[in-house]
Amino acid sequence: MNKPATTMINGFDASRLSSLPERERSMIERRQAMLGPSYRLFYENPLHLVRGEGVWLYDPDGNAYLDTYNNVPSVGHCHPRVVAAIAEQAAVLNTHTRYLDEKILDYSEKLLSTFPDEMNRVMYCCTGSEAVDLAMRLACYYTGGTGIIITENAYHGTTAAAAAISPSLGPNMPLGMHVITVPAPDAYRADGKDVGETFAQEVSKAIAFMLRHGIKPAAFIADSIFSTDGIYSEPAGFLKKTLEVVHEAGALYIADEVQPGFGRTGSHMWGFMRHGIVPDIAVMGKPMGNGLPIAAAVMKGEVQERFGKDIRYFNTFGANHVSIAAANAVLDVIRDEDLMGNALSTGNYMLDGMRKLQQDFDCIGDVRGAGLFLGLEFVKARQSRAPDGPRSLVVVNRMRERRVLISAAGIHGNTLKIRPPLPFGKDHADIFLKVLEEVLHETR
């Protein structure tokens, strides 16, 4: 059962407005009047937040909510080192990249040192959507092609070009004329087949379809953990064959690292590294600056060279001094606080805890993920593995009422999407696991 076109997973139903307290009802009415219907809210009872600190968020009444979902404040809400870097730079200078400055060069060297040697160029913008848009421009210019391959429930952004490769936005958002979708690499339903081989075959079929219709392939793009498809992380290395297929067709591989990047998977700085591959382009977004508007595309030099010579690129706010200062602080915090190590150890701890729950609750079909990017899939019956989206949403909203924030993913909305800020520790994991177990008992 696909989600209705007019809704989103874990979205507030505006028809319930009259059931809310006056304070929240009034805010939502003002919001609807001025921002319009495109802006959606999470949860059956929308959350009003006024402050954040670390992995905690607070409402106007001082109630604390454990954030198990938000990846954008990657090193934690309002991290003091990031806040200080922003304030210090804002008091000195904030302008664009058409003036010489050491800070962008120093940060670029630091950022590129985290990538394979072949990926030695970086271009800056403000959002992940812009970075995806730029990556597709680069791929089309380099290859001379127009065909783009994506997964069936992908999300890559909100610009016209990025939305056109984001089927998770719903059936009312048309895909591009030269965009072809392939099934996500679902190892849980692979029935013993090699998921890497199967996925590569699907990509190969998509390429053949394009060529049969006179479309030259330009790029395959995927986020390296298939987040909106349902969080498919295993086995590590399964994307190697797909990379080969894409390159054999003369197309480029674009790794969307907006969600799995910056150490979130624990074992590697970038999600594609878990698979032992080197993409042609990688894109990143606002977790880069802990929520400030900074994003980038990193690519192989040859991919950017002719584009750079032939086409002028400039982004007024991209890589401004304040955003670069925030991004630099984020890299320092990830290193100094060993947040990759924390993501790996806490993530494994959470996986173990959820697998113990899986033994007691038949509704849990699969538990998967890497580092602090995890998924727990609900099914109607383990034997059939039929997705149970309604149960997932009940769990999400019951946990919200207990002040633990989570959301859901997947084409059926049946997978809990667990993606907290990187300082999320084992003591926080214990709170999450305890509340999850309580809710599962209640909803049996």
Short mmCIF file of C-alpha atoms in Angstrom, two decimals:
data_model
loop_
_atom_site.label_atom_id
_atom_site.label_comp_id
_atom_site.label_asym_id
_atom_site.label_seq_id
_atom_site.Cartn_x
_atom_site.Cartn_y
_atom_site.Cartn_z
CA MET A 1 0.00 0.00 0.00
CA ASN A 2 1.63 3.23 -1.14
CA LYS A 3 1.11 6.39 0.88
CA PRO A 4 -1.59 8.73 -0.53
CA ALA A 5 -0.37 11.42 -2.85
CA THR A 6 -1.47 14.23 -0.56
CA THR A 7 0.29 12.95 2.56
CA MET A 8 3.80 12.15 3.70
CA ILE A 9 5.11 9.47 6.02
CA ASN A 10 4.51 10.55 9.62
CA GLY A 11 2.75 13.72 8.51
CA PHE A 12 0.19 15.69 10.53
CA ASP A 13 -3.37 15.35 9.27
CA ALA A 14 -4.78 18.88 9.07
CA SER A 15 -8.33 17.52 9.56
CA ARG A 16 -7.35 16.90 13.19
CA LEU A 17 -6.66 20.57 13.84
CA SER A 18 -9.68 21.10 16.10
CA SER A 19 -8.47 18.38 18.50
CA LEU A 20 -5.25 20.23 19.36
CA PRO A 21 -4.68 22.63 22.28
CA GLU A 22 -5.35 26.30 21.56
CA ARG A 23 -1.67 27.35 21.50
CA GLU A 24 -0.66 24.80 18.85
CA ARG A 25 -3.93 25.18 16.91
CA SER A 26 -3.43 28.92 16.61
CA MET A 27 0.16 28.49 15.38
CA ILE A 28 -0.88 25.93 12.76
CA GLU A 29 -3.68 28.17 11.51
CA ARG A 30 -1.24 31.07 11.11
CA ARG A 31 1.23 28.74 9.43
CA GLN A 32 -1.35 27.44 6.96
CA ALA A 33 -2.54 30.97 6.16
CA MET A 34 0.95 32.30 5.39
CA LEU A 35 3.11 29.32 4.35
CA GLY A 36 0.40 27.39 2.52
CA PRO A 37 -0.38 23.68 2.26
CA SER A 38 2.98 22.48 0.90
CA TYR A 39 4.61 22.89 4.31
CA ARG A 40 3.93 19.72 6.34
CA LEU A 41 4.36 18.94 10.04
CA PHE A 42 5.51 15.73 11.72
CA TYR A 43 3.39 13.62 14.09
CA GLU A 44 -0.30 13.26 14.91
CA ASN A 45 0.29 15.93 17.55
CA PRO A 46 2.79 18.38 16.04
CA LEU A 47 5.77 19.30 18.16
CA HIS A 48 6.55 22.89 19.22
CA LEU A 49 10.26 23.26 19.93
CA VAL A 50 12.09 26.27 21.30
CA ARG A 51 15.58 25.07 22.21
CA GLY A 52 18.13 22.35 21.49
CA GLU A 53 21.26 21.06 23.19
CA GLY A 54 23.28 18.01 22.20
CA VAL A 55 20.84 15.18 21.51
CA TRP A 56 17.96 16.89 23.34
CA LEU A 57 15.18 19.20 22.15
CA TYR A 58 12.89 21.22 24.42
CA ASP A 59 9.32 22.48 24.12
CA PRO A 60 8.00 25.78 25.56
CA ASP A 61 7.04 24.04 28.81
CA GLY A 62 10.60 22.81 29.41
CA ASN A 63 9.93 19.18 28.49
CA ALA A 64 12.97 17.40 27.05
CA TYR A 65 12.69 15.19 23.95
CA LEU A 66 15.39 12.69 22.98
CA ASP A 67 16.31 13.31 19.35
CA THR A 68 16.76 9.98 17.61
CA TYR A 69 16.07 11.31 14.15
CA ASN A 70 17.72 14.58 13.11
CA ASN A 71 20.93 14.20 11.12
CA VAL A 72 21.33 17.85 10.10
CA PRO A 73 22.77 18.96 13.49
CA SER A 74 25.37 16.25 12.93
CA VAL A 75 27.60 17.03 15.93
CA GLY A 76 24.64 17.84 18.18
CA HIS A 77 22.19 20.71 18.52
CA CYS A 78 23.94 24.04 19.20
CA HIS A 79 27.39 22.49 19.71
CA PRO A 80 29.38 25.16 21.60
CA ARG A 81 32.43 24.96 19.33
CA VAL A 82 30.31 25.42 16.22
CA VAL A 83 28.33 28.25 17.82
CA ALA A 84 31.56 29.98 18.84
CA ALA A 85 33.07 29.61 15.37
CA ILE A 86 29.94 31.11 13.79
CA ALA A 87 29.81 34.05 16.19
CA GLU A 88 33.51 34.82 15.93
CA GLN A 89 33.53 34.83 12.13
CA ALA A 90 30.24 36.76 11.85
CA ALA A 91 31.83 39.56 13.84
CA VAL A 92 34.79 39.80 11.43
CA LEU A 93 33.77 39.20 7.79
CA ASN A 94 31.12 37.39 5.76
CA THR A 95 31.28 37.64 1.99
CA HIS A 96 31.62 35.46 -1.12
CA THR A 97 34.26 33.42 -2.97
CA ARG A 98 35.21 36.01 -5.60
CA TYR A 99 37.69 37.51 -3.16
CA LEU A 100 40.84 35.70 -2.07
CA ASP A 101 40.70 34.13 1.38
CA GLU A 102 42.75 31.49 3.20
CA LYS A 103 39.87 29.96 5.15
CA ILE A 104 38.12 28.34 2.18
CA LEU A 105 41.46 26.94 1.00
CA ASP A 106 42.37 25.53 4.41
CA TYR A 107 38.93 23.95 4.79
CA SER A 108 38.98 22.53 1.25
CA GLU A 109 42.33 20.84 1.93
CA LYS A 110 40.93 19.37 5.14
CA LEU A 111 37.73 18.18 3.47
CA LEU A 112 39.43 16.68 0.41
CA SER A 113 41.89 14.80 2.65
CA THR A 114 38.93 12.67 3.82
CA PHE A 115 38.25 11.48 0.24
CA PRO A 116 40.09 9.05 -2.05
CA ASP A 117 43.00 10.71 -3.86
CA GLU A 118 41.19 10.66 -7.21
CA MET A 119 38.48 12.96 -5.84
CA ASN A 120 40.46 16.17 -5.67
CA ARG A 121 38.10 19.00 -6.64
CA VAL A 122 35.32 20.63 -4.62
CA MET A 123 32.55 23.06 -5.59
CA TYR A 124 30.44 24.79 -2.93
CA CYS A 125 26.79 25.70 -2.70
CA CYS A 126 24.18 26.19 0.03
CA THR A 127 22.04 23.04 0.20
CA GLY A 128 22.14 19.37 -0.65
CA SER A 129 19.53 20.00 -3.33
CA GLU A 130 21.83 22.51 -5.02
CA ALA A 131 24.72 20.06 -4.76
CA VAL A 132 22.67 17.33 -6.44
CA ASP A 133 21.58 19.76 -9.14
CA LEU A 134 25.21 20.74 -9.75
CA ALA A 135 26.34 17.09 -9.82
CA MET A 136 23.80 16.30 -12.52
CA ARG A 137 24.91 19.32 -14.55
CA LEU A 138 28.50 18.08 -14.31
CA ALA A 139 27.54 14.52 -15.28
CA CYS A 140 25.47 15.55 -18.27
CA TYR A 141 28.15 17.94 -19.52
CA TYR A 142 30.95 15.40 -19.08
CA THR A 143 29.14 12.45 -20.68
CA GLY A 144 26.95 14.23 -23.21
CA GLY A 145 24.08 12.12 -21.87
CA THR A 146 20.73 12.94 -20.28
CA GLY A 147 19.61 9.65 -18.72
CA ILE A 148 19.55 9.39 -14.90
CA ILE A 149 19.02 6.15 -12.93
CA ILE A 150 17.57 6.27 -9.41
CA THR A 151 15.91 3.91 -6.94
CA GLU A 152 12.12 3.61 -6.69
CA ASN A 153 11.61 5.66 -3.52
CA ALA A 154 14.67 7.91 -3.66
CA TYR A 155 14.84 11.44 -2.33
CA HIS A 156 17.52 13.80 -3.63
CA GLY A 157 16.21 17.31 -3.06
CA THR A 158 13.81 20.13 -3.87
CA THR A 159 15.16 22.05 -6.86
CA ALA A 160 13.32 21.32 -10.10
CA ALA A 161 16.08 18.96 -11.24
CA ALA A 162 16.50 17.22 -7.87
CA ALA A 163 12.75 16.84 -7.30
CA ALA A 164 12.52 15.22 -10.73
CA ILE A 165 14.72 12.38 -9.41
CA SER A 166 12.88 12.13 -6.06
CA PRO A 167 9.95 9.70 -6.40
CA SER A 168 9.44 9.72 -2.62
CA LEU A 169 7.85 13.17 -3.04
CA GLY A 170 4.79 11.30 -4.32
CA PRO A 171 3.02 10.57 -7.63
CA ASN A 172 1.95 14.19 -8.10
CA MET A 173 5.63 15.15 -8.53
CA PRO A 174 6.50 14.10 -12.11
CA LEU A 175 9.84 12.43 -12.69
CA GLY A 176 12.09 13.62 -15.47
CA MET A 177 11.44 12.33 -18.98
CA HIS A 178 14.85 10.61 -19.04
CA VAL A 179 14.73 9.31 -15.45
CA ILE A 180 14.48 5.55 -14.91
CA THR A 181 13.84 3.90 -11.55
CA VAL A 182 15.16 0.56 -10.30
CA PRO A 183 14.10 -1.47 -7.23
CA ALA A 184 16.05 -0.79 -4.05
CA PRO A 185 18.69 -3.37 -3.01
CA ASP A 186 16.49 -5.11 -0.41
CA ALA A 187 18.62 -7.87 1.12
CA TYR A 188 15.78 -8.81 3.52
CA ARG A 189 13.69 -10.01 0.59
CA ALA A 190 16.52 -11.28 -1.60
CA ASP A 191 15.70 -14.95 -0.87
CA GLY A 192 19.34 -15.96 -0.90
CA LYS A 193 20.23 -14.14 -4.10
CA ASP A 194 23.36 -12.00 -4.27
CA VAL A 195 21.92 -8.53 -3.62
CA GLY A 196 24.86 -6.81 -5.30
CA GLU A 197 24.53 -8.88 -8.45
CA THR A 198 20.75 -8.45 -8.53
CA PHE A 199 20.95 -4.68 -8.08
CA ALA A 200 23.62 -4.36 -10.78
CA GLN A 201 21.38 -6.35 -13.14
CA GLU A 202 18.51 -3.94 -12.52
CA VAL A 203 20.77 -0.98 -13.27
CA SER A 204 21.99 -2.75 -16.41
CA LYS A 205 18.37 -3.25 -17.54
CA ALA A 206 17.69 0.45 -16.98
CA ILE A 207 20.69 1.36 -19.12
CA ALA A 208 19.55 -1.03 -21.87
CA PHE A 209 16.08 0.53 -21.79
CA MET A 210 17.57 4.00 -22.17
CA LEU A 211 19.75 3.00 -25.09
CA ARG A 212 16.83 1.24 -26.81
CA HIS A 213 14.95 4.53 -26.65
CA GLY A 214 17.82 6.67 -27.87
CA ILE A 215 18.73 8.07 -24.45
CA LYS A 216 22.39 8.30 -23.57
CA PRO A 217 23.01 7.50 -19.88
CA ALA A 218 24.58 10.31 -17.87
CA ALA A 219 24.54 9.11 -14.27
CA PHE A 220 23.42 6.70 -11.63
CA ILE A 221 22.74 8.43 -8.31
CA ALA A 222 22.03 6.86 -4.93
CA ASP A 223 22.49 7.74 -1.32
CA SER A 224 24.92 5.17 0.00
CA ILE A 225 22.55 3.73 2.59
CA PHE A 226 19.31 4.00 0.58
CA SER A 227 17.67 5.98 3.34
CA THR A 228 14.21 6.77 1.97
CA ASP A 229 13.99 3.38 0.27
CA GLY A 230 14.10 1.71 3.69
CA ILE A 231 17.77 1.82 4.84
CA TYR A 232 19.64 -0.91 2.98
CA SER A 233 23.22 -1.16 4.16
CA GLU A 234 24.26 -4.78 3.79
CA PRO A 235 26.33 -6.49 2.76
CA ALA A 236 29.12 -3.93 2.71
CA GLY A 237 30.65 -3.89 -0.76
CA PHE A 238 27.52 -4.79 -2.70
CA LEU A 239 27.71 -1.63 -4.85
CA LYS A 240 31.00 -2.61 -6.54
CA LYS A 241 29.31 -4.39 -9.45
CA THR A 242 26.91 -1.49 -9.98
CA LEU A 243 29.84 0.92 -10.28
CA GLU A 244 31.32 -1.32 -12.99
CA VAL A 245 28.04 -1.45 -14.91
CA VAL A 246 27.63 2.33 -14.77
CA HIS A 247 31.17 2.98 -15.97
CA GLU A 248 30.89 0.40 -18.77
CA ALA A 249 27.93 2.43 -20.07
CA GLY A 250 30.02 5.62 -20.08
CA ALA A 251 27.96 7.12 -17.28
CA LEU A 252 29.05 8.58 -13.93
CA TYR A 253 28.35 7.33 -10.43
CA ILE A 254 27.08 10.05 -8.08
CA ALA A 255 27.14 9.22 -4.36
CA ASP A 256 24.58 11.23 -2.42
CA GLU A 257 26.27 11.60 0.97
CA VAL A 258 23.90 14.20 2.45
CA GLN A 259 22.55 11.64 4.92
CA PRO A 260 25.19 8.87 5.31
CA GLY A 261 28.24 11.15 5.14
CA PHE A 262 30.43 12.82 7.77
CA GLY A 263 31.12 9.63 9.71
CA ARG A 264 27.52 8.61 10.32
CA THR A 265 28.07 4.97 9.36
CA GLY A 266 30.87 4.75 11.93
CA SER A 267 33.42 2.69 10.04
CA HIS A 268 34.10 5.27 7.32
CA MET A 269 33.83 9.01 6.82
CA TRP A 270 31.69 8.56 3.70
CA GLY A 271 29.00 5.98 3.09
CA PHE A 272 30.38 4.93 -0.29
CA MET A 273 33.64 3.92 1.39
CA ARG A 274 31.87 1.01 3.14
CA HIS A 275 31.41 -0.45 -0.32
CA GLY A 276 35.03 -0.09 -1.36
CA ILE A 277 34.17 2.11 -4.34
CA VAL A 278 35.29 5.50 -5.64
CA PRO A 279 32.40 7.45 -7.18
CA ASP A 280 32.92 10.12 -9.80
CA ILE A 281 31.05 12.74 -7.74
CA ALA A 282 29.91 12.87 -4.12
CA VAL A 283 27.45 15.43 -2.79
CA MET A 284 26.91 16.62 0.77
CA GLY A 285 24.52 19.02 2.45
CA LYS A 286 23.68 20.86 5.66
CA PRO A 287 25.13 18.32 8.16
CA MET A 288 28.41 19.73 6.80
CA GLY A 289 27.84 22.93 8.81
CA ASN A 290 25.68 21.44 11.58
CA GLY A 291 22.64 22.98 9.94
CA LEU A 292 24.07 26.15 8.47
CA PRO A 293 23.49 26.62 4.72
CA ILE A 294 26.60 25.03 3.26
CA ALA A 295 26.89 22.09 0.89
CA ALA A 296 29.33 20.81 -1.70
CA ALA A 297 30.05 18.48 -4.55
CA VAL A 298 33.42 16.70 -4.52
CA MET A 299 34.52 15.12 -7.76
CA LYS A 300 37.35 13.68 -9.80
CA GLY A 301 39.40 16.41 -11.43
CA GLU A 302 38.69 15.27 -14.99
CA VAL A 303 34.93 15.43 -14.39
CA GLN A 304 35.11 19.10 -13.46
CA GLU A 305 37.91 20.32 -15.73
CA ARG A 306 36.10 21.00 -19.02
CA PHE A 307 32.93 22.16 -17.26
CA GLY A 308 35.03 24.60 -15.24
CA LYS A 309 36.75 25.98 -18.32
CA ASP A 310 33.58 26.27 -20.38
CA ILE A 311 30.98 27.32 -17.83
CA ARG A 312 31.28 29.99 -15.17
CA TYR A 313 30.06 28.79 -11.75
CA PHE A 314 29.29 31.07 -8.85
CA ASN A 315 27.10 30.79 -5.78
CA THR A 316 26.86 34.03 -3.80
CA PHE A 317 26.17 32.45 -0.43
CA GLY A 318 27.95 29.12 -1.05
CA ALA A 319 31.09 28.83 1.09
CA ASN A 320 30.64 32.23 2.70
CA HIS A 321 33.01 32.90 5.59
CA VAL A 322 30.54 32.11 8.38
CA SER A 323 29.41 28.83 6.83
CA ILE A 324 33.02 27.78 6.18
CA ALA A 325 33.82 28.52 9.83
CA ALA A 326 30.93 26.29 10.93
CA ALA A 327 31.98 23.51 8.56
CA ASN A 328 35.56 23.66 9.75
CA ALA A 329 34.41 23.37 13.37
CA VAL A 330 32.26 20.36 12.48
CA LEU A 331 35.23 18.47 11.03
CA ASP A 332 37.29 19.32 14.11
CA VAL A 333 34.56 18.13 16.47
CA ILE A 334 34.10 14.86 14.58
CA ARG A 335 37.85 14.25 14.94
CA ASP A 336 38.41 15.55 18.48
CA GLU A 337 35.36 13.90 20.03
CA ASP A 338 35.82 10.65 18.07
CA LEU A 339 32.26 10.83 16.84
CA MET A 340 32.89 8.18 14.20
CA GLY A 341 34.00 5.79 16.92
CA ASN A 342 30.95 6.72 18.95
CA ALA A 343 28.67 6.16 15.96
CA LEU A 344 30.13 2.70 15.45
CA SER A 345 30.00 1.56 19.08
CA THR A 346 26.62 3.09 19.90
CA GLY A 347 25.17 1.90 16.61
CA ASN A 348 26.27 -1.68 17.26
CA TYR A 349 24.87 -1.43 20.79
CA MET A 350 21.51 -0.29 19.40
CA LEU A 351 21.51 -3.05 16.78
CA ASP A 352 22.09 -5.65 19.49
CA GLY A 353 19.29 -4.17 21.59
CA MET A 354 16.82 -4.12 18.71
CA ARG A 355 17.72 -7.68 17.73
CA LYS A 356 16.90 -8.79 21.27
CA LEU A 357 13.51 -7.12 20.89
CA GLN A 358 13.12 -8.86 17.54
CA GLN A 359 13.20 -12.21 19.34
CA ASP A 360 10.23 -11.19 21.50
CA PHE A 361 8.09 -9.34 18.96
CA ASP A 362 6.95 -11.08 15.78
CA CYS A 363 6.07 -7.74 14.22
CA ILE A 364 9.78 -6.91 13.83
CA GLY A 365 10.79 -8.41 10.53
CA ASP A 366 14.31 -7.07 10.14
CA VAL A 367 16.86 -4.88 11.90
CA ARG A 368 19.66 -3.36 9.85
CA GLY A 369 21.96 -0.40 9.35
CA ALA A 370 25.45 0.89 9.98
CA GLY A 371 26.73 3.21 12.70
CA LEU A 372 24.08 5.71 13.72
CA PHE A 373 21.94 5.08 10.67
CA LEU A 374 19.62 2.20 11.52
CA GLY A 375 16.33 0.74 10.39
CA LEU A 376 13.78 -1.49 12.11
CA GLU A 377 11.22 -2.95 9.73
CA PHE A 378 7.69 -3.87 10.81
CA VAL A 379 5.86 -6.71 9.06
CA LYS A 380 2.41 -8.25 9.39
CA ALA A 381 3.91 -11.73 9.53
CA ARG A 382 7.51 -12.89 9.44
CA GLN A 383 6.77 -15.71 7.03
CA SER A 384 5.22 -13.44 4.39
CA ARG A 385 7.38 -10.41 5.23
CA ALA A 386 4.37 -8.26 4.24
CA PRO A 387 5.09 -4.62 5.20
CA ASP A 388 3.12 -3.12 8.08
CA GLY A 389 3.17 0.65 7.59
CA PRO A 390 0.28 1.44 9.97
CA ARG A 391 2.08 -0.23 12.88
CA SER A 392 5.20 1.80 12.16
CA LEU A 393 3.26 5.06 12.38
CA VAL A 394 1.56 4.02 15.62
CA VAL A 395 4.97 3.28 17.14
CA VAL A 396 6.40 6.59 15.88
CA ASN A 397 3.57 8.59 17.43
CA ARG A 398 3.48 6.63 20.70
CA MET A 399 7.20 7.23 21.11
CA ARG A 400 6.72 10.92 20.42
CA GLU A 401 4.17 11.05 23.26
CA ARG A 402 6.89 9.55 25.49
CA ARG A 403 9.28 12.26 24.26
CA VAL A 404 11.47 10.12 22.04
CA LEU A 405 11.56 11.44 18.47
CA ILE A 406 11.76 9.05 15.54
CA SER A 407 10.26 8.77 12.06
CA ALA A 408 9.70 6.21 9.33
CA ALA A 409 10.99 5.41 5.85
CA GLY A 410 10.44 3.07 2.93
CA ILE A 411 7.95 2.96 0.10
CA HIS A 412 5.40 1.46 2.52
CA GLY A 413 6.44 3.62 5.49
CA ASN A 414 7.04 0.50 7.58
CA THR A 415 10.67 1.02 8.63
CA LEU A 416 11.69 3.08 11.64
CA LYS A 417 14.35 5.56 10.53
CA ILE A 418 16.87 5.91 13.36
CA ARG A 419 19.37 8.66 12.64
CA PRO A 420 20.31 10.70 15.74
CA PRO A 421 23.01 13.36 16.10
CA LEU A 422 26.46 11.77 16.27
CA PRO A 423 27.08 12.36 20.03
CA PHE A 424 24.18 9.98 20.78
CA GLY A 425 25.61 7.61 23.39
CA LYS A 426 24.76 4.26 24.96
CA ASP A 427 22.89 5.95 27.82
CA HIS A 428 20.68 7.63 25.21
CA ALA A 429 20.35 4.31 23.39
CA ASP A 430 19.08 2.72 26.61
CA ILE A 431 16.31 5.34 26.81
CA PHE A 432 15.37 4.71 23.19
CA LEU A 433 15.33 0.91 23.60
CA LYS A 434 13.31 1.08 26.84
CA VAL A 435 10.64 3.34 25.33
CA LEU A 436 10.52 1.26 22.14
CA GLU A 437 9.98 -1.91 24.16
CA GLU A 438 7.20 -0.28 26.21
CA VAL A 439 5.43 0.90 23.07
CA LEU A 440 5.76 -2.51 21.41
CA HIS A 441 4.15 -4.15 24.43
CA GLU A 442 1.29 -1.65 24.31
CA THR A 443 0.65 -2.12 20.60
CA ARG A 444 0.85 -5.89 20.47
#
